[in-house]
Amino acid sequence: MAIKDIFEKLNSIEIDFSGISHWLAKYTFRYSRISLYEDLSGMLNDGINVKRALTHLIDVETDYGKKTGSSATYYICCECLNALNNTGAISSSLKKYIKEDEYQLISSGEIRGDLAGGLVQAIKIVRSRSEMTMTLVMSMIYPSVLVFGCLANMYMVHDTITPVFLSLAPKERWTSSMRLLTDTSGFLIENGTYILCFCIVLFFLIRYSLARYTGPGRQYLDYIPPWSLYKTFNGVSFLFNMASMLSIDIPVAKALERLEKNSTQNRWLLERIKEIRRYVLLGQSLAMAMKSCGYDFPSKLCINKLLLHSENADNALMMSNYADKWLEEAKGKVKSTGVWITVVSALIVFAFIVMMITALYDVSNVLQH
């Protein structure tokens, strides 16, 4: 075959990138979903029905048919519109793209006939999670710089200062501060690879355990970050969902059953909802069932607050208001955690500097003797 024929065949091949574009758009939806939630809830609050609102969003993304839609909003709106035509609800099409707590809030909003309200609650959860994550990331920057600086000094001690100490005096004559400085630096530098691997494995184990690890040991971990933050997010979502369903007179046991069905992928949450539902079926109020199950879920303070109003312990408005307040308090706790991380890392670096200065000062004493 002539080279010219080969080039002609290559030129005639049409490569379809629409599948890749579709996948990328769906993957990036997590970063643009707040905008979609806001636009959709805004139109619903203006009295526009769901189908018309979705159609309008699709028209905007395609410039009313002048271009091919390629954004995450376009593809998700198309799927939502198909789901609406087939099932009468959009939450089922969103389930595979968003977190479980968001899905439950939107689904509960549809159940009570207030999709806009469910979207607003989902926005609160997403924004609060983003704010807390950003707060922790920003609060870790300065401590990370301090720690890396400390490690650089340890490397210098291990590689440069320790040989100098050995050339000046045998190790038997070293002071305790000199031994502590060189031994600490040597241990961390020589075992740095193992320590790094351990930290990476620990990170993935923690992430894996958030939704999967259950049992007595988990109850203690739920008071320690990051498990405590995970408990807070799910607790707030739980209260919002219960408030949504109780507001349209769905029985407590039935509401818990629906949440249980939607939590099959989250063993940790499923364990708590099942136990609460068991006590509700025994005749207890929701607040008393939360206390009886022994998990302190959503939180011990929340349960006590609900028990203070035992006559209307299943009041939907009270739960929703407390969830809002709890979410704001959680943001403050994350900021406090960031401050403590900075303080602790600064103290560690300060202690190393003091240890280094003391060891260098002791060198002169060793030489004099």
Coordinates of C-alpha atoms in Angstrom, one line a residue:
M1 CA 0.0 0.0 0.0
A2 CA 1.4 3.4 -1.0
I3 CA 2.2 6.0 1.7
K4 CA -0.3 8.4 0.1
D5 CA -3.1 5.8 0.5
I6 CA -2.2 5.3 4.2
F7 CA -2.4 9.1 4.9
E8 CA -5.7 9.3 3.0
K9 CA -7.2 6.5 5.2
L10 CA -5.9 8.2 8.4
N11 CA -7.5 11.5 7.3
S12 CA -10.8 9.8 6.7
I13 CA -10.9 8.4 10.3
E14 CA -13.2 10.4 12.6
I15 CA -12.3 10.2 16.3
D16 CA -15.2 10.6 18.6
F17 CA -14.2 12.3 21.8
S18 CA -17.8 12.7 23.1
G19 CA -17.5 9.7 25.4
I20 CA -14.3 11.1 27.0
S21 CA -15.9 14.5 27.3
H22 CA -19.0 13.0 28.9
W23 CA -16.9 11.1 31.5
L24 CA -14.8 14.2 32.3
A25 CA -17.9 16.3 32.7
K26 CA -19.5 13.9 35.1
Y27 CA -16.2 13.5 37.1
T28 CA -15.9 17.3 37.5
F29 CA -19.6 17.7 38.5
R30 CA -18.5 17.5 42.2
Y31 CA -16.8 20.8 41.7
S32 CA -19.7 22.6 40.1
R33 CA -22.7 21.0 41.8
I34 CA -23.3 23.9 44.2
S35 CA -24.0 26.2 41.2
L36 CA -26.5 23.7 39.8
Y37 CA -28.2 23.3 43.2
E38 CA -28.5 27.1 43.5
D39 CA -29.8 27.7 40.0
L40 CA -32.3 24.8 40.3
S41 CA -33.6 25.7 43.8
G42 CA -33.8 29.4 42.8
M43 CA -36.0 28.6 39.8
L44 CA -38.2 26.2 41.9
N45 CA -38.7 28.9 44.5
D46 CA -39.8 31.3 41.7
G47 CA -42.6 28.9 40.9
I48 CA -41.0 27.2 37.8
N49 CA -41.6 23.4 37.8
V50 CA -38.7 21.0 37.8
K51 CA -39.0 19.8 34.2
R52 CA -39.1 23.4 32.8
A53 CA -36.2 24.4 35.1
L54 CA -34.0 21.5 33.8
T55 CA -34.9 22.3 30.2
H56 CA -34.0 25.9 30.7
L57 CA -30.6 25.0 32.2
I58 CA -29.9 22.7 29.3
D59 CA -30.8 25.5 26.8
V60 CA -28.4 27.9 28.6
E61 CA -25.6 25.3 28.4
T62 CA -26.1 24.8 24.7
D63 CA -26.8 28.5 24.0
Y64 CA -30.3 27.5 22.9
G65 CA -29.1 24.9 20.4
K66 CA -26.3 26.9 18.9
K67 CA -23.5 24.6 20.3
T68 CA -23.1 21.1 21.6
G69 CA -23.4 20.8 25.4
S70 CA -20.2 19.6 27.0
S71 CA -20.3 20.8 30.6
A72 CA -21.0 18.8 33.7
T73 CA -24.2 20.8 34.3
Y74 CA -25.4 19.9 30.8
Y75 CA -24.9 16.1 31.1
I76 CA -26.3 15.9 34.6
C77 CA -29.3 18.0 33.7
C78 CA -30.0 15.7 30.8
E79 CA -29.8 12.6 33.1
C80 CA -32.0 14.4 35.6
L81 CA -34.6 15.1 32.9
N82 CA -34.6 11.5 31.7
A83 CA -35.0 10.3 35.3
L84 CA -37.8 12.8 35.8
N85 CA -39.6 11.5 32.8
N86 CA -39.1 7.8 33.8
T87 CA -39.5 7.9 37.6
G88 CA -40.9 11.3 38.4
A89 CA -37.8 12.1 40.6
I90 CA -34.3 13.5 39.8
S91 CA -32.5 12.2 43.0
S92 CA -32.0 8.7 41.5
S93 CA -29.9 10.1 38.7
L94 CA -27.8 12.1 41.1
K95 CA -27.0 9.3 43.5
K96 CA -23.9 8.0 41.6
Y97 CA -22.3 11.4 41.4
I98 CA -22.8 12.9 44.9
K99 CA -22.2 11.8 48.5
E100 CA -24.7 9.8 50.4
D101 CA -25.7 12.6 52.8
E102 CA -26.4 15.0 49.8
Y103 CA -28.5 12.3 48.1
Q104 CA -30.6 11.7 51.1
L105 CA -31.3 15.4 51.7
I106 CA -32.4 15.9 48.0
S107 CA -34.4 12.6 48.1
S108 CA -36.2 13.7 51.3
G109 CA -36.9 17.1 49.8
E110 CA -38.6 15.3 46.9
I111 CA -40.6 13.1 49.2
R112 CA -42.0 16.0 51.1
G113 CA -42.7 18.0 47.9
D114 CA -40.0 20.6 48.6
L115 CA -37.1 19.8 46.3
A116 CA -35.9 23.4 46.6
G117 CA -35.6 23.0 50.4
G118 CA -33.7 19.7 50.0
L119 CA -31.3 21.4 47.6
V120 CA -30.7 24.3 50.0
Q121 CA -29.9 21.8 52.8
A122 CA -27.5 20.0 50.5
I123 CA -25.9 23.3 49.7
K124 CA -25.4 23.9 53.4
I125 CA -23.7 20.5 53.9
V126 CA -21.5 20.9 50.8
R127 CA -20.4 24.4 51.7
S128 CA -19.7 23.5 55.3
R129 CA -17.7 20.5 54.3
S130 CA -15.7 22.6 51.8
E131 CA -15.1 25.3 54.4
M132 CA -13.9 22.9 57.0
T133 CA -11.6 21.1 54.6
M134 CA -10.2 24.4 53.4
T135 CA -9.7 25.6 57.0
L136 CA -7.8 22.4 57.8
V137 CA -5.7 22.6 54.7
M138 CA -4.8 26.2 55.3
S139 CA -4.0 25.6 58.9
M140 CA -1.7 22.7 57.9
I141 CA 0.5 24.9 55.6
Y142 CA 2.4 26.7 58.3
P143 CA 2.9 23.6 60.5
S144 CA 4.1 21.7 57.4
V145 CA 6.7 24.4 56.6
L146 CA 7.9 24.2 60.2
V147 CA 8.1 20.4 60.2
F148 CA 9.9 20.3 56.8
G149 CA 12.4 22.9 58.2
C150 CA 12.9 20.8 61.2
L151 CA 13.5 17.7 59.1
A152 CA 16.0 19.6 57.0
N153 CA 17.9 20.5 60.2
M154 CA 17.8 16.9 61.3
Y155 CA 19.3 15.8 58.0
M156 CA 22.1 18.4 58.5
V157 CA 22.7 17.1 62.1
H158 CA 22.8 13.5 60.9
D159 CA 25.0 14.2 57.8
T160 CA 27.2 17.0 59.1
I161 CA 27.1 17.7 62.8
T162 CA 27.3 14.1 64.0
P163 CA 30.6 13.3 62.2
V164 CA 32.0 16.6 63.7
F165 CA 31.0 15.5 67.2
L166 CA 32.7 12.1 66.6
S167 CA 35.9 13.8 65.4
L168 CA 36.0 16.0 68.4
A169 CA 35.3 13.4 71.1
P170 CA 34.4 9.7 71.5
K171 CA 30.7 9.0 72.0
E172 CA 31.3 7.9 75.6
R173 CA 32.2 11.5 76.5
W174 CA 29.1 13.0 74.9
T175 CA 26.5 14.7 77.1
S176 CA 22.9 13.6 77.2
S177 CA 21.8 16.5 75.0
M178 CA 24.4 15.6 72.3
R179 CA 23.2 12.0 72.4
L180 CA 19.5 13.0 72.3
L181 CA 20.1 15.3 69.3
T182 CA 22.1 12.8 67.2
D183 CA 20.0 9.8 68.1
T184 CA 16.7 11.5 67.4
S185 CA 18.0 12.9 64.1
G186 CA 19.6 9.6 63.1
F187 CA 16.4 7.5 63.9
L188 CA 14.1 9.8 61.8
I189 CA 16.5 10.2 58.8
E190 CA 17.5 6.5 58.7
N191 CA 14.0 5.3 59.0
G192 CA 12.3 8.1 57.0
T193 CA 11.2 5.8 54.2
Y194 CA 9.4 3.4 56.6
I195 CA 7.8 6.3 58.5
L196 CA 6.6 7.8 55.3
C197 CA 5.1 4.5 54.1
F198 CA 3.5 4.0 57.5
C199 CA 1.9 7.5 57.3
I200 CA 0.6 6.8 53.8
V201 CA -0.9 3.4 54.8
L202 CA -2.4 5.0 57.9
F203 CA -4.0 7.7 55.8
F204 CA -5.7 5.2 53.6
L205 CA -6.8 3.0 56.5
I206 CA -8.4 6.0 58.2
R207 CA -10.2 7.0 55.0
Y208 CA -11.4 3.4 54.5
S209 CA -12.6 3.1 58.1
L210 CA -14.8 6.2 58.1
A211 CA -17.8 4.5 56.5
R212 CA -16.9 0.8 57.2
Y213 CA -15.4 0.3 60.6
T214 CA -18.0 -0.5 63.2
G215 CA -18.1 -2.1 66.7
P216 CA -17.1 -1.0 70.2
G217 CA -13.8 0.5 69.2
R218 CA -15.4 2.8 66.8
Q219 CA -17.4 4.5 69.5
Y220 CA -14.2 5.8 71.0
L221 CA -12.8 6.9 67.7
D222 CA -15.9 8.9 67.1
Y223 CA -14.6 11.5 69.6
I224 CA -11.3 11.9 67.7
P225 CA -10.7 13.8 64.4
P226 CA -11.3 12.9 61.6
W227 CA -13.9 10.4 62.8
S228 CA -15.6 13.1 64.9
L229 CA -15.9 15.3 61.8
Y230 CA -17.4 12.4 59.9
K231 CA -19.9 11.8 62.7
T232 CA -20.8 15.5 62.7
F233 CA -21.6 15.6 59.0
N234 CA -23.7 12.4 59.1
G235 CA -25.4 13.6 62.3
V236 CA -26.4 16.9 60.7
S237 CA -27.6 15.1 57.6
F238 CA -29.6 12.7 59.7
L239 CA -31.3 15.5 61.6
F240 CA -32.1 17.3 58.3
N241 CA -33.6 14.2 56.8
M242 CA -35.6 13.3 59.8
A243 CA -37.0 16.8 60.0
S244 CA -37.9 16.7 56.3
M245 CA -39.9 13.5 56.6
L246 CA -41.5 14.3 60.0
S247 CA -42.7 17.7 58.6
I248 CA -45.0 15.8 56.2
D249 CA -46.2 13.4 59.0
I250 CA -44.2 10.4 57.9
P251 CA -44.1 8.1 61.0
V252 CA -40.7 8.0 62.7
A253 CA -40.2 4.2 62.1
K254 CA -41.1 4.6 58.4
A255 CA -38.7 7.6 58.1
L256 CA -35.9 5.6 59.7
E257 CA -36.6 2.6 57.4
R258 CA -36.2 4.9 54.3
L259 CA -32.9 6.2 55.7
E260 CA -31.8 2.7 56.4
K261 CA -32.5 1.6 52.8
N262 CA -30.4 4.6 51.5
S263 CA -27.5 3.8 53.8
T264 CA -26.6 0.3 52.6
Q265 CA -23.2 1.4 51.4
N266 CA -22.3 3.0 54.7
R267 CA -22.0 0.3 57.4
W268 CA -21.2 2.8 60.1
L269 CA -24.4 4.8 59.5
L270 CA -26.5 1.8 58.9
E271 CA -25.5 0.3 62.3
R272 CA -26.7 3.4 64.1
I273 CA -29.9 3.9 62.2
K274 CA -30.9 0.2 62.6
E275 CA -30.4 0.4 66.3
I276 CA -32.4 3.6 66.7
R277 CA -35.2 2.1 64.6
R278 CA -35.2 -1.0 66.8
Y279 CA -35.9 1.1 69.9
V280 CA -38.5 3.2 68.1
L281 CA -40.4 0.0 67.2
L282 CA -40.3 -0.9 70.9
G283 CA -42.4 2.2 71.5
Q284 CA -39.7 4.8 72.4
S285 CA -39.7 8.4 71.0
L286 CA -36.9 9.3 68.6
A287 CA -34.8 11.1 71.2
M288 CA -35.1 8.3 73.7
A289 CA -34.3 5.7 71.1
M290 CA -31.1 7.7 70.2
K291 CA -30.1 7.6 73.9
S292 CA -31.0 3.9 74.4
C293 CA -29.0 2.7 71.4
G294 CA -25.8 3.9 73.2
Y295 CA -24.0 5.3 70.2
D296 CA -24.4 9.0 71.1
F297 CA -25.6 9.6 67.6
P298 CA -26.0 12.2 66.3
S299 CA -24.3 13.5 69.4
K300 CA -24.8 13.3 73.2
L301 CA -25.6 17.0 73.4
C302 CA -28.1 16.8 70.6
I303 CA -29.9 13.9 72.3
N304 CA -30.0 15.8 75.6
K305 CA -31.4 18.9 73.9
L306 CA -34.1 16.8 72.3
L307 CA -34.9 15.1 75.6
L308 CA -35.4 18.5 77.2
H309 CA -38.5 18.9 75.0
S310 CA -39.7 15.3 75.6
E311 CA -43.3 16.2 75.0
N312 CA -42.6 17.1 71.4
A313 CA -39.3 15.2 71.0
D314 CA -40.0 14.4 67.4
N315 CA -40.6 18.1 66.4
A316 CA -39.3 18.6 62.9
L317 CA -38.5 22.4 63.2
M318 CA -36.5 21.9 66.4
M319 CA -34.4 19.2 64.7
S320 CA -33.7 21.4 61.7
N321 CA -32.8 24.4 63.8
Y322 CA -30.5 22.4 65.9
A323 CA -28.8 20.9 62.8
D324 CA -28.1 24.4 61.5
K325 CA -26.6 25.5 64.9
W326 CA -24.6 22.3 65.2
L327 CA -23.1 22.8 61.7
E328 CA -21.9 26.3 62.7
E329 CA -20.4 25.0 65.9
A330 CA -18.6 22.3 64.0
K331 CA -16.9 25.0 61.8
G332 CA -15.6 26.7 65.0
K333 CA -14.2 23.4 66.3
V334 CA -12.4 22.8 63.0
K335 CA -10.8 26.3 63.3
S336 CA -9.8 25.5 66.9
T337 CA -8.3 22.2 65.8
G338 CA -6.2 24.0 63.2
V339 CA -4.9 26.4 65.8
W340 CA -3.9 23.5 68.1
I341 CA -2.1 21.8 65.2
T342 CA -0.1 25.0 64.6
V343 CA 0.7 25.4 68.3
V344 CA 1.8 21.8 68.7
S345 CA 4.0 21.8 65.6
A346 CA 5.6 25.1 66.7
L347 CA 6.4 23.6 70.1
I348 CA 8.0 20.6 68.5
V349 CA 10.2 22.8 66.3
F350 CA 11.1 25.0 69.3
A351 CA 12.0 22.0 71.4
F352 CA 14.3 20.7 68.6
I353 CA 16.0 24.2 68.3
V354 CA 16.6 24.3 72.0
M355 CA 18.0 20.7 71.9
M356 CA 20.3 21.7 69.1
I357 CA 21.6 24.9 70.8
T358 CA 22.1 23.0 74.1
A359 CA 24.0 20.2 72.3
L360 CA 26.3 22.7 70.5
Y361 CA 26.9 24.5 73.7
D362 CA 27.9 21.2 75.4
V363 CA 30.5 20.6 72.8
S364 CA 32.7 23.3 74.3
N365 CA 32.3 21.7 77.8
V366 CA 33.3 18.3 76.4
L367 CA 36.4 19.8 74.8
Q368 CA 37.4 21.6 77.9
H369 CA 37.4 18.4 79.9

